[in-house]
Amino acid sequence: MKKVIMIALSMLLVGLLAACGTSEETGKSGSGESSDKKVLTMGTSADYPPFEYVDSAKGEEIIGFDVDLAKAIAEKLGYEIQVKDMDFNGLIPALETSQVDFVLAGMTPTEERKENVDFSDVYYTASHMIVSKKGSGIESLEDLDGKTIGVQLASIQADKAEEIAETVDMTVENRNRIPELIQEIMAGRFDAAMIEDTVAKGYFEKNKDLAGFTIEEDETEAGSAIAFPKGSELTEKFNAELLKMKENGELEELIVKWFDNK
């Protein structure tokens, strides 16, 4: 009798171990679903409305033009998207260390960035804007003489500000997030900030004490593109779908949805 009980217990133990092994293997897919499910991680900096941001009145989900664009392209290619928020200056390092599969964050494909990552075609073009308090007297680049200007760290505006500083005697300071730039202006620590015009207009709607002017552009790099690790097969795939969206009007629909009333 004792021998029978021991055999039964042994069989039960083997069964439990086998079940544990099956559960652990399924868990590797991240959700208990099939492990062949394709999920791409999108890196972004969710402080850049209407490109990517969190509307706290509606929840904690990151939304915006870039998020919709990523989901639209990914769906056509058979992927799902997981969005990962981080500081803008950490996005390219995240690509280089495989923390994310691609970056959609209103990023301009400069020659310097192209040394480290690959880019899609440009999907949206905007301009730089100088933002300051109303009544500040800052209405042209010459008015920035002797002033302190804020920019987002590692942004194209940071490069542009340094370029302007070669001919205008102004101090350029960096911050990680766009809301920090606005806070510094309102606190009087910055005289102005340089922000993409579409993003700046969103802040004008929320804060009537702000004003600004657009900088006349030369023929340097401009626009936003999707960034990928060097040699990624996703670059060509995303580019192909992006071209289709441009041709069939889907991209324009997203632009109207997110920018038409800005």
mmCIF file with all atom_site columns, C-alpha atoms in Angstrom, residues 93-168:
data_model
loop_
_atom_site.group_PDB
_atom_site.id
_atom_site.type_symbol
_atom_site.label_atom_id
_atom_site.label_alt_id
_atom_site.label_comp_id
_atom_site.label_asym_id
_atom_site.label_entity_id
_atom_site.label_seq_id
_atom_site.pdbx_PDB_ins_code
_atom_site.Cartn_x
_atom_site.Cartn_y
_atom_site.Cartn_z
_atom_site.occupancy
_atom_site.B_iso_or_equiv
_atom_site.pdbx_formal_charge
_atom_site.auth_seq_id
_atom_site.auth_comp_id
_atom_site.auth_asym_id
_atom_site.auth_atom_id
_atom_site.pdbx_PDB_model_num
ATOM 1  C CA . PRO A 1 93  ? 20.917 55.688 -27.326 1.00 0.00 ? 93  PRO A CA 1
ATOM 2  C CA . ALA A 1 94  ? 17.829 53.506 -26.757 1.00 0.00 ? 94  ALA A CA 1
ATOM 3  C CA . LEU A 1 95  ? 17.855 52.546 -30.444 1.00 0.00 ? 95  LEU A CA 1
ATOM 4  C CA . GLU A 1 96  ? 21.575 51.807 -30.350 1.00 0.00 ? 96  GLU A CA 1
ATOM 5  C CA . THR A 1 97  ? 21.191 49.518 -27.315 1.00 0.00 ? 97  THR A CA 1
ATOM 6  C CA . SER A 1 98  ? 18.074 47.717 -28.660 1.00 0.00 ? 98  SER A CA 1
ATOM 7  C CA . GLN A 1 99  ? 15.775 49.049 -25.926 1.00 0.00 ? 99  GLN A CA 1
ATOM 8  C CA . VAL A 1 100 ? 13.324 50.129 -28.635 1.00 0.00 ? 100 VAL A CA 1
ATOM 9  C CA . ASP A 1 101 ? 12.692 48.985 -32.219 1.00 0.00 ? 101 ASP A CA 1
ATOM 10 C CA . PHE A 1 102 ? 12.067 52.446 -33.660 1.00 0.00 ? 102 PHE A CA 1
ATOM 11 C CA . VAL A 1 103 ? 11.570 56.068 -32.593 1.00 0.00 ? 103 VAL A CA 1
ATOM 12 C CA . LEU A 1 104 ? 8.652  58.309 -33.507 1.00 0.00 ? 104 LEU A CA 1
ATOM 13 C CA . ALA A 1 105 ? 9.035  61.602 -31.677 1.00 0.00 ? 105 ALA A CA 1
ATOM 14 C CA . GLY A 1 106 ? 8.931  64.487 -34.139 1.00 0.00 ? 106 GLY A CA 1
ATOM 15 C CA . MET A 1 107 ? 12.636 63.836 -34.766 1.00 0.00 ? 107 MET A CA 1
ATOM 16 C CA . THR A 1 108 ? 14.478 65.668 -37.543 1.00 0.00 ? 108 THR A CA 1
ATOM 17 C CA . PRO A 1 109 ? 16.861 63.520 -39.628 1.00 0.00 ? 109 PRO A CA 1
ATOM 18 C CA . THR A 1 110 ? 20.018 65.613 -39.292 1.00 0.00 ? 110 THR A CA 1
ATOM 19 C CA . GLU A 1 111 ? 23.323 64.513 -40.787 1.00 0.00 ? 111 GLU A CA 1
ATOM 20 C CA . GLU A 1 112 ? 24.745 64.042 -37.284 1.00 0.00 ? 112 GLU A CA 1
ATOM 21 C CA . ARG A 1 113 ? 21.899 61.714 -36.271 1.00 0.00 ? 113 ARG A CA 1
ATOM 22 C CA . LYS A 1 114 ? 22.226 59.774 -39.533 1.00 0.00 ? 114 LYS A CA 1
ATOM 23 C CA . GLU A 1 115 ? 25.686 58.706 -38.411 1.00 0.00 ? 115 GLU A CA 1
ATOM 24 C CA . ASN A 1 116 ? 24.084 56.647 -35.636 1.00 0.00 ? 116 ASN A CA 1
ATOM 25 C CA . VAL A 1 117 ? 20.641 55.639 -36.920 1.00 0.00 ? 117 VAL A CA 1
ATOM 26 C CA . ASP A 1 118 ? 18.679 55.207 -40.148 1.00 0.00 ? 118 ASP A CA 1
ATOM 27 C CA . PHE A 1 119 ? 15.637 57.322 -41.009 1.00 0.00 ? 119 PHE A CA 1
ATOM 28 C CA . SER A 1 120 ? 12.448 56.925 -43.001 1.00 0.00 ? 120 SER A CA 1
ATOM 29 C CA . ASP A 1 121 ? 11.316 59.568 -45.449 1.00 0.00 ? 121 ASP A CA 1
ATOM 30 C CA . VAL A 1 122 ? 10.062 62.795 -43.859 1.00 0.00 ? 122 VAL A CA 1
ATOM 31 C CA . TYR A 1 123 ? 6.401  62.460 -42.847 1.00 0.00 ? 123 TYR A CA 1
ATOM 32 C CA . TYR A 1 124 ? 5.729  65.993 -41.543 1.00 0.00 ? 124 TYR A CA 1
ATOM 33 C CA . THR A 1 125 ? 7.378  69.400 -41.901 1.00 0.00 ? 125 THR A CA 1
ATOM 34 C CA . ALA A 1 126 ? 7.118  72.268 -39.414 1.00 0.00 ? 126 ALA A CA 1
ATOM 35 C CA . SER A 1 127 ? 9.035  75.432 -38.474 1.00 0.00 ? 127 SER A CA 1
ATOM 36 C CA . HIS A 1 128 ? 10.882 76.775 -35.443 1.00 0.00 ? 128 HIS A CA 1
ATOM 37 C CA . MET A 1 129 ? 9.134  79.332 -33.248 1.00 0.00 ? 129 MET A CA 1
ATOM 38 C CA . ILE A 1 130 ? 10.459 81.711 -30.605 1.00 0.00 ? 130 ILE A CA 1
ATOM 39 C CA . VAL A 1 131 ? 8.070  81.679 -27.624 1.00 0.00 ? 131 VAL A CA 1
ATOM 40 C CA . SER A 1 132 ? 8.050  84.344 -24.906 1.00 0.00 ? 132 SER A CA 1
ATOM 41 C CA . LYS A 1 133 ? 5.703  86.180 -22.574 1.00 0.00 ? 133 LYS A CA 1
ATOM 42 C CA . LYS A 1 134 ? 3.370  88.711 -24.171 1.00 0.00 ? 134 LYS A CA 1
ATOM 43 C CA . GLY A 1 135 ? 4.810  92.200 -23.863 1.00 0.00 ? 135 GLY A CA 1
ATOM 44 C CA . SER A 1 136 ? 8.385  90.920 -23.643 1.00 0.00 ? 136 SER A CA 1
ATOM 45 C CA . GLY A 1 137 ? 9.422  92.986 -26.648 1.00 0.00 ? 137 GLY A CA 1
ATOM 46 C CA . ILE A 1 138 ? 10.886 89.893 -28.324 1.00 0.00 ? 138 ILE A CA 1
ATOM 47 C CA . GLU A 1 139 ? 9.578  90.047 -31.870 1.00 0.00 ? 139 GLU A CA 1
ATOM 48 C CA . SER A 1 140 ? 12.656 89.240 -33.959 1.00 0.00 ? 140 SER A CA 1
ATOM 49 C CA . LEU A 1 141 ? 15.944 87.361 -33.660 1.00 0.00 ? 141 LEU A CA 1
ATOM 50 C CA . GLU A 1 142 ? 17.746 90.659 -33.039 1.00 0.00 ? 142 GLU A CA 1
ATOM 51 C CA . ASP A 1 143 ? 15.588 91.143 -29.921 1.00 0.00 ? 143 ASP A CA 1
ATOM 52 C CA . LEU A 1 144 ? 17.216 88.035 -28.418 1.00 0.00 ? 144 LEU A CA 1
ATOM 53 C CA . ASP A 1 145 ? 20.449 89.979 -27.895 1.00 0.00 ? 145 ASP A CA 1
ATOM 54 C CA . GLY A 1 146 ? 21.449 89.699 -24.226 1.00 0.00 ? 146 GLY A CA 1
ATOM 55 C CA . LYS A 1 147 ? 18.631 87.249 -23.504 1.00 0.00 ? 147 LYS A CA 1
ATOM 56 C CA . THR A 1 148 ? 18.506 83.665 -22.182 1.00 0.00 ? 148 THR A CA 1
ATOM 57 C CA . ILE A 1 149 ? 16.850 81.164 -24.526 1.00 0.00 ? 149 ILE A CA 1
ATOM 58 C CA . GLY A 1 150 ? 15.655 77.689 -23.548 1.00 0.00 ? 150 GLY A CA 1
ATOM 59 C CA . VAL A 1 151 ? 15.667 74.628 -25.826 1.00 0.00 ? 151 VAL A CA 1
ATOM 60 C CA . GLN A 1 152 ? 14.955 70.926 -25.430 1.00 0.00 ? 152 GLN A CA 1
ATOM 61 C CA . LEU A 1 153 ? 18.125 68.910 -24.913 1.00 0.00 ? 153 LEU A CA 1
ATOM 62 C CA . ALA A 1 154 ? 19.330 67.088 -28.071 1.00 0.00 ? 154 ALA A CA 1
ATOM 63 C CA . SER A 1 155 ? 16.557 68.627 -30.209 1.00 0.00 ? 155 SER A CA 1
ATOM 64 C CA . ILE A 1 156 ? 16.977 70.252 -33.625 1.00 0.00 ? 156 ILE A CA 1
ATOM 65 C CA . GLN A 1 157 ? 16.008 73.519 -31.911 1.00 0.00 ? 157 GLN A CA 1
ATOM 66 C CA . ALA A 1 158 ? 19.060 73.185 -29.673 1.00 0.00 ? 158 ALA A CA 1
ATOM 67 C CA . ASP A 1 159 ? 21.277 73.073 -32.758 1.00 0.00 ? 159 ASP A CA 1
ATOM 68 C CA . LYS A 1 160 ? 19.412 75.972 -34.357 1.00 0.00 ? 160 LYS A CA 1
ATOM 69 C CA . ALA A 1 161 ? 19.738 78.104 -31.225 1.00 0.00 ? 161 ALA A CA 1
ATOM 70 C CA . GLU A 1 162 ? 23.498 77.527 -31.091 1.00 0.00 ? 162 GLU A CA 1
ATOM 71 C CA . GLU A 1 163 ? 23.687 78.535 -34.747 1.00 0.00 ? 163 GLU A CA 1
ATOM 72 C CA . ILE A 1 164 ? 21.815 81.776 -34.048 1.00 0.00 ? 164 ILE A CA 1
ATOM 73 C CA . ALA A 1 165 ? 24.025 82.404 -31.012 1.00 0.00 ? 165 ALA A CA 1
ATOM 74 C CA . GLU A 1 166 ? 26.992 82.730 -33.389 1.00 0.00 ? 166 GLU A CA 1
ATOM 75 C CA . THR A 1 167 ? 25.599 86.056 -34.599 1.00 0.00 ? 167 THR A CA 1
ATOM 76 C CA . VAL A 1 168 ? 23.307 87.094 -31.719 1.00 0.00 ? 168 VAL A CA 1
#
